[in-house]
PDB file of C-alpha atoms in Angstrom:
ATOM      1  CA  UNK H   1     179.852 240.908 192.835  1.00  0.00           C
ATOM      2  CA  UNK H   2     180.791 244.470 191.968  1.00  0.00           C
ATOM      3  CA  UNK H   3     183.097 244.959 189.002  1.00  0.00           C
ATOM      4  CA  UNK H   4     186.514 246.436 189.693  1.00  0.00           C
ATOM      5  CA  UNK H   5     185.735 249.400 187.460  1.00  0.00           C
ATOM      6  CA  UNK H   6     182.800 250.438 189.683  1.00  0.00           C
ATOM      7  CA  UNK H   7     185.069 250.367 192.756  1.00  0.00           C
ATOM      8  CA  UNK H   8     187.711 252.692 191.245  1.00  0.00           C
ATOM      9  CA  UNK H   9     187.818 256.210 192.741  1.00  0.00           C
ATOM     10  CA  UNK H  10     186.366 259.007 190.647  1.00  0.00           C
ATOM     11  CA  UNK H  11     186.714 262.786 190.881  1.00  0.00           C
ATOM     12  CA  UNK H  12     184.573 264.192 193.654  1.00  0.00           C
ATOM     13  CA  UNK H  13     185.035 261.259 196.042  1.00  0.00           C
ATOM     14  CA  UNK H  14     186.986 263.485 198.435  1.00  0.00           C
ATOM     15  CA  UNK H  15     184.046 265.894 198.552  1.00  0.00           C
ATOM     16  CA  UNK H  16     181.634 263.051 199.359  1.00  0.00           C
ATOM     17  CA  UNK H  17     183.899 261.807 202.138  1.00  0.00           C
ATOM     18  CA  UNK H  18     184.359 265.296 203.539  1.00  0.00           C
ATOM     19  CA  UNK H  19     180.593 265.842 203.535  1.00  0.00           C
ATOM     20  CA  UNK H  20     180.019 262.608 205.451  1.00  0.00           C
ATOM     21  CA  UNK H  21     182.917 262.978 207.893  1.00  0.00           C
ATOM     22  CA  UNK H  22     181.834 266.246 209.524  1.00  0.00           C
ATOM     23  CA  UNK H  23     182.494 266.581 213.286  1.00  0.00           C
ATOM     24  CA  UNK H  24     178.770 266.753 214.137  1.00  0.00           C
ATOM     25  CA  UNK H  25     178.020 263.584 212.196  1.00  0.00           C
ATOM     26  CA  UNK H  26     181.068 261.829 213.653  1.00  0.00           C
ATOM     27  CA  UNK H  27     179.891 262.675 217.184  1.00  0.00           C
ATOM     28  CA  UNK H  28     176.475 261.127 216.509  1.00  0.00           C
ATOM     29  CA  UNK H  29     178.007 258.197 214.596  1.00  0.00           C
ATOM     30  CA  UNK H  30     180.348 257.339 217.484  1.00  0.00           C
ATOM     31  CA  UNK H  31     177.548 256.962 220.039  1.00  0.00           C
ATOM     32  CA  UNK H  32     175.054 254.120 219.785  1.00  0.00           C
ATOM     33  CA  UNK H  33     172.556 255.964 221.992  1.00  0.00           C
ATOM     34  CA  UNK H  34     172.625 259.039 219.728  1.00  0.00           C
ATOM     35  CA  UNK H  35     172.124 256.899 216.621  1.00  0.00           C
ATOM     36  CA  UNK H  36     169.266 255.088 218.298  1.00  0.00           C
ATOM     37  CA  UNK H  37     167.700 258.409 219.309  1.00  0.00           C
ATOM     38  CA  UNK H  38     167.714 259.487 215.645  1.00  0.00           C
ATOM     39  CA  UNK H  39     166.221 256.131 214.618  1.00  0.00           C
ATOM     40  CA  UNK H  40     163.427 256.261 217.215  1.00  0.00           C
ATOM     41  CA  UNK H  41     162.646 259.892 216.373  1.00  0.00           C
ATOM     42  CA  UNK H  42     162.393 259.012 212.678  1.00  0.00           C
ATOM     43  CA  UNK H  43     160.048 256.083 213.357  1.00  0.00           C
ATOM     44  CA  UNK H  44     157.846 258.245 215.590  1.00  0.00           C
ATOM     45  CA  UNK H  45     157.644 261.033 212.981  1.00  0.00           C
ATOM     46  CA  UNK H  46     156.802 258.540 210.215  1.00  0.00           C
ATOM     47  CA  UNK H  47     154.049 257.020 212.368  1.00  0.00           C
ATOM     48  CA  UNK H  48     152.717 260.476 213.288  1.00  0.00           C
ATOM     49  CA  UNK H  49     152.581 261.383 209.593  1.00  0.00           C
ATOM     50  CA  UNK H  50     150.831 258.075 208.889  1.00  0.00           C
ATOM     51  CA  UNK H  51     148.216 258.748 211.583  1.00  0.00           C
ATOM     52  CA  UNK H  52     147.620 262.324 210.424  1.00  0.00           C
ATOM     53  CA  UNK H  53     147.192 261.087 206.849  1.00  0.00           C
ATOM     54  CA  UNK H  54     144.692 258.397 207.876  1.00  0.00           C
ATOM     55  CA  UNK H  55     142.811 260.719 210.228  1.00  0.00           C
ATOM     56  CA  UNK H  56     142.668 263.388 207.529  1.00  0.00           C
ATOM     57  CA  UNK H  57     140.932 260.914 205.219  1.00  0.00           C
ATOM     58  CA  UNK H  58     138.459 259.883 207.940  1.00  0.00           C
ATOM     59  CA  UNK H  59     137.593 263.407 209.099  1.00  0.00           C
ATOM     60  CA  UNK H  60     134.299 264.756 207.746  1.00  0.00           C
ATOM     61  CA  UNK H  61     134.788 268.301 208.939  1.00  0.00           C
ATOM     62  CA  UNK H  62     136.495 270.432 206.283  1.00  0.00           C
ATOM     63  CA  UNK H  63     138.595 272.400 208.777  1.00  0.00           C
ATOM     64  CA  UNK H  64     139.811 269.289 210.604  1.00  0.00           C
ATOM     65  CA  UNK H  65     140.563 267.552 207.312  1.00  0.00           C
ATOM     66  CA  UNK H  66     142.563 270.582 206.158  1.00  0.00           C
ATOM     67  CA  UNK H  67     144.389 270.824 209.489  1.00  0.00           C
ATOM     68  CA  UNK H  68     145.406 267.142 209.418  1.00  0.00           C
ATOM     69  CA  UNK H  69     146.587 267.452 205.821  1.00  0.00           C
ATOM     70  CA  UNK H  70     148.699 270.463 206.784  1.00  0.00           C
ATOM     71  CA  UNK H  71     150.056 268.448 209.738  1.00  0.00           C
ATOM     72  CA  UNK H  72     151.061 265.640 207.361  1.00  0.00           C
ATOM     73  CA  UNK H  73     152.716 268.081 204.968  1.00  0.00           C
ATOM     74  CA  UNK H  74     154.469 269.726 207.914  1.00  0.00           C
ATOM     75  CA  UNK H  75     155.865 266.373 209.030  1.00  0.00           C
ATOM     76  CA  UNK H  76     157.299 265.523 205.610  1.00  0.00           C
ATOM     77  CA  UNK H  77     160.139 268.062 205.971  1.00  0.00           C
ATOM     78  CA  UNK H  78     161.441 266.737 209.311  1.00  0.00           C
ATOM     79  CA  UNK H  79     161.055 263.144 208.098  1.00  0.00           C
ATOM     80  CA  UNK H  80     163.104 263.847 204.955  1.00  0.00           C
ATOM     81  CA  UNK H  81     165.727 265.694 207.027  1.00  0.00           C
ATOM     82  CA  UNK H  82     166.037 262.767 209.449  1.00  0.00           C
ATOM     83  CA  UNK H  83     166.225 260.236 206.606  1.00  0.00           C
ATOM     84  CA  UNK H  84     169.062 262.228 205.030  1.00  0.00           C
ATOM     85  CA  UNK H  85     170.852 262.660 208.365  1.00  0.00           C
ATOM     86  CA  UNK H  86     170.493 258.983 209.273  1.00  0.00           C
ATOM     87  CA  UNK H  87     171.844 257.983 205.851  1.00  0.00           C
ATOM     88  CA  UNK H  88     174.864 260.228 206.458  1.00  0.00           C
ATOM     89  CA  UNK H  89     175.372 258.954 210.013  1.00  0.00           C
ATOM     90  CA  UNK H  90     175.323 255.321 208.884  1.00  0.00           C
ATOM     91  CA  UNK H  91     177.299 256.090 205.697  1.00  0.00           C
ATOM     92  CA  UNK H  92     174.438 254.784 203.555  1.00  0.00           C
ATOM     93  CA  UNK H  93     174.779 257.937 201.438  1.00  0.00           C
ATOM     94  CA  UNK H  94     178.317 257.009 200.368  1.00  0.00           C
ATOM     95  CA  UNK H  95     178.932 255.005 197.201  1.00  0.00           C
ATOM     96  CA  UNK H  96     179.950 251.387 197.716  1.00  0.00           C
ATOM     97  CA  UNK H  97     183.487 252.041 196.432  1.00  0.00           C
ATOM     98  CA  UNK H  98     184.252 254.437 199.323  1.00  0.00           C
ATOM     99  CA  UNK H  99     183.502 251.891 202.045  1.00  0.00           C
ATOM    100  CA  UNK H 100     185.978 249.496 203.602  1.00  0.00           C
ATOM    101  CA  UNK H 101     185.364 245.745 203.708  1.00  0.00           C
ATOM    102  CA  UNK H 102     183.605 245.778 207.101  1.00  0.00           C
ATOM    103  CA  UNK H 103     181.341 248.674 206.097  1.00  0.00           C
ATOM    104  CA  UNK H 104     180.447 246.902 202.850  1.00  0.00           C
ATOM    105  CA  UNK H 105     179.517 243.752 204.761  1.00  0.00           C
ATOM    106  CA  UNK H 106     177.435 245.788 207.222  1.00  0.00           C
ATOM    107  CA  UNK H 107     175.648 247.542 204.373  1.00  0.00           C
ATOM    108  CA  UNK H 108     174.930 244.254 202.609  1.00  0.00           C
ATOM    109  CA  UNK H 109     173.513 242.828 205.859  1.00  0.00           C
ATOM    110  CA  UNK H 110     171.358 245.928 206.310  1.00  0.00           C
ATOM    111  CA  UNK H 111     169.972 245.664 202.779  1.00  0.00           C
ATOM    112  CA  UNK H 112     169.161 241.989 203.303  1.00  0.00           C
ATOM    113  CA  UNK H 113     167.373 242.830 206.555  1.00  0.00           C
ATOM    114  CA  UNK H 114     165.470 245.664 204.840  1.00  0.00           C
ATOM    115  CA  UNK H 115     164.422 243.362 202.011  1.00  0.00           C
ATOM    116  CA  UNK H 116     163.142 240.783 204.492  1.00  0.00           C
ATOM    117  CA  UNK H 117     161.214 243.413 206.471  1.00  0.00           C
ATOM    118  CA  UNK H 118     159.585 244.886 203.372  1.00  0.00           C
ATOM    119  CA  UNK H 119     158.721 241.401 202.123  1.00  0.00           C
ATOM    120  CA  UNK H 120     157.193 240.539 205.494  1.00  0.00           C
ATOM    121  CA  UNK H 121     155.119 243.750 205.508  1.00  0.00           C
ATOM    122  CA  UNK H 122     153.867 243.192 201.968  1.00  0.00           C
ATOM    123  CA  UNK H 123     153.219 239.498 202.587  1.00  0.00           C
ATOM    124  CA  UNK H 124     151.287 240.088 205.805  1.00  0.00           C
ATOM    125  CA  UNK H 125     149.233 242.836 204.127  1.00  0.00           C
ATOM    126  CA  UNK H 126     148.374 240.438 201.299  1.00  0.00           C
ATOM    127  CA  UNK H 127     147.452 237.600 203.686  1.00  0.00           C
ATOM    128  CA  UNK H 128     145.333 239.934 205.830  1.00  0.00           C
ATOM    129  CA  UNK H 129     143.458 241.251 202.801  1.00  0.00           C
ATOM    130  CA  UNK H 130     142.980 237.697 201.476  1.00  0.00           C
ATOM    131  CA  UNK H 131     141.604 236.540 204.840  1.00  0.00           C
ATOM    132  CA  UNK H 132     139.206 239.486 204.983  1.00  0.00           C
ATOM    133  CA  UNK H 133     138.000 238.667 201.470  1.00  0.00           C
ATOM    134  CA  UNK H 134     137.542 234.980 202.331  1.00  0.00           C
ATOM    135  CA  UNK H 135     135.787 235.636 205.648  1.00  0.00           C
ATOM    136  CA  UNK H 136     133.435 238.294 204.346  1.00  0.00           C
ATOM    137  CA  UNK H 137     133.015 236.794 200.889  1.00  0.00           C
ATOM    138  CA  UNK H 138     133.190 238.599 197.566  1.00  0.00           C
ATOM    139  CA  UNK H 139     131.698 242.037 197.846  1.00  0.00           C
ATOM    140  CA  UNK H 140     131.199 241.630 201.595  1.00  0.00           C
ATOM    141  CA  UNK H 141     134.215 243.640 202.692  1.00  0.00           C
ATOM    142  CA  UNK H 142     135.680 246.738 201.155  1.00  0.00           C
ATOM    143  CA  UNK H 143     139.217 247.835 201.737  1.00  0.00           C
ATOM    144  CA  UNK H 144     138.902 251.119 203.631  1.00  0.00           C
ATOM    145  CA  UNK H 145     139.937 254.003 201.410  1.00  0.00           C
ATOM    146  CA  UNK H 146     141.354 255.981 204.325  1.00  0.00           C
ATOM    147  CA  UNK H 147     143.903 253.229 204.875  1.00  0.00           C
ATOM    148  CA  UNK H 148     145.346 253.183 201.340  1.00  0.00           C
ATOM    149  CA  UNK H 149     147.509 256.316 201.501  1.00  0.00           C
ATOM    150  CA  UNK H 150     148.646 255.536 205.038  1.00  0.00           C
ATOM    151  CA  UNK H 151     149.763 252.037 204.065  1.00  0.00           C
ATOM    152  CA  UNK H 152     151.537 253.306 200.968  1.00  0.00           C
ATOM    153  CA  UNK H 153     153.329 255.977 203.021  1.00  0.00           C
ATOM    154  CA  UNK H 154     154.340 253.400 205.608  1.00  0.00           C
ATOM    155  CA  UNK H 155     155.541 250.871 203.017  1.00  0.00           C
ATOM    156  CA  UNK H 156     157.590 253.409 201.068  1.00  0.00           C
ATOM    157  CA  UNK H 157     159.255 254.905 204.124  1.00  0.00           C
ATOM    158  CA  UNK H 158     159.883 251.476 205.645  1.00  0.00           C
ATOM    159  CA  UNK H 159     161.434 250.258 202.408  1.00  0.00           C
ATOM    160  CA  UNK H 160     163.732 253.268 202.082  1.00  0.00           C
ATOM    161  CA  UNK H 161     164.766 253.650 205.721  1.00  0.00           C
ATOM    162  CA  UNK H 162     165.018 250.128 207.124  1.00  0.00           C
ATOM    163  CA  UNK H 163     168.683 249.560 206.110  1.00  0.00           C
ATOM    164  CA  UNK H 164     169.796 252.825 207.753  1.00  0.00           C
ATOM    165  CA  UNK H 165     167.638 252.141 210.822  1.00  0.00           C
ATOM    166  CA  UNK H 166     169.148 248.660 211.092  1.00  0.00           C
ATOM    167  CA  UNK H 167     172.700 250.028 210.914  1.00  0.00           C
ATOM    168  CA  UNK H 168     171.949 252.809 213.394  1.00  0.00           C
ATOM    169  CA  UNK H 169     170.517 250.297 215.837  1.00  0.00           C
ATOM    170  CA  UNK H 170     173.061 247.481 215.555  1.00  0.00           C
ATOM    171  CA  UNK H 171     176.458 249.136 215.075  1.00  0.00           C
ATOM    172  CA  UNK H 172     178.551 249.283 218.248  1.00  0.00           C
ATOM    173  CA  UNK H 173     179.998 252.471 219.699  1.00  0.00           C
ATOM    174  CA  UNK H 174     183.060 253.623 217.780  1.00  0.00           C
ATOM    175  CA  UNK H 175     186.265 253.926 219.747  1.00  0.00           C
ATOM    176  CA  UNK H 176     188.087 257.255 219.545  1.00  0.00           C
ATOM    177  CA  UNK H 177     191.283 257.084 217.479  1.00  0.00           C
ATOM    178  CA  UNK H 178     193.556 257.998 220.401  1.00  0.00           C
ATOM    179  CA  UNK H 179     192.280 255.316 222.820  1.00  0.00           C
ATOM    180  CA  UNK H 180     193.616 251.749 222.562  1.00  0.00           C
ATOM    181  CA  UNK H 181     191.250 248.816 222.507  1.00  0.00           C
ATOM    182  CA  UNK H 182     190.963 246.872 225.772  1.00  0.00           C
ATOM    183  CA  UNK H 183     191.028 243.115 225.406  1.00  0.00           C
TER     184      UNK H 183
END
């Protein structure tokens, strides 16, 4: 439970709200298909960066290795931009005190879902590695080095983006203010 002091408005809250309530963000926020497009694009860019990172570690040729590393570094910018934009679209970038009761409940649900997903990813990675060790015996199987950075990249981005992805995917379309709700 949040203390009442942490929910009190502070100077600068109006600037945060104004930054999040821009017309371009509101247009994307209002449409489920636009939010889902941002979510799918982010997942595809994260996976492309993961593949380029893994392939760069596998590649023996110096030029190909360099090219794949540059591709990974080139994908980091768009991934960070989309993470920031998706956090703004889903209001994940706002402090808890600036959200209404429904938005707080949605955010709490998203964080619970993200925690479960990250736990499932870490747990399945552990079980898979344990099974490989048991099947191949001690010293019989090595964890591939090219997979380490890719898995770390995937785990970190999944952990940080899953709540925003969940909100972008599950929130319904917002009704315009001037249209009444149909029962």
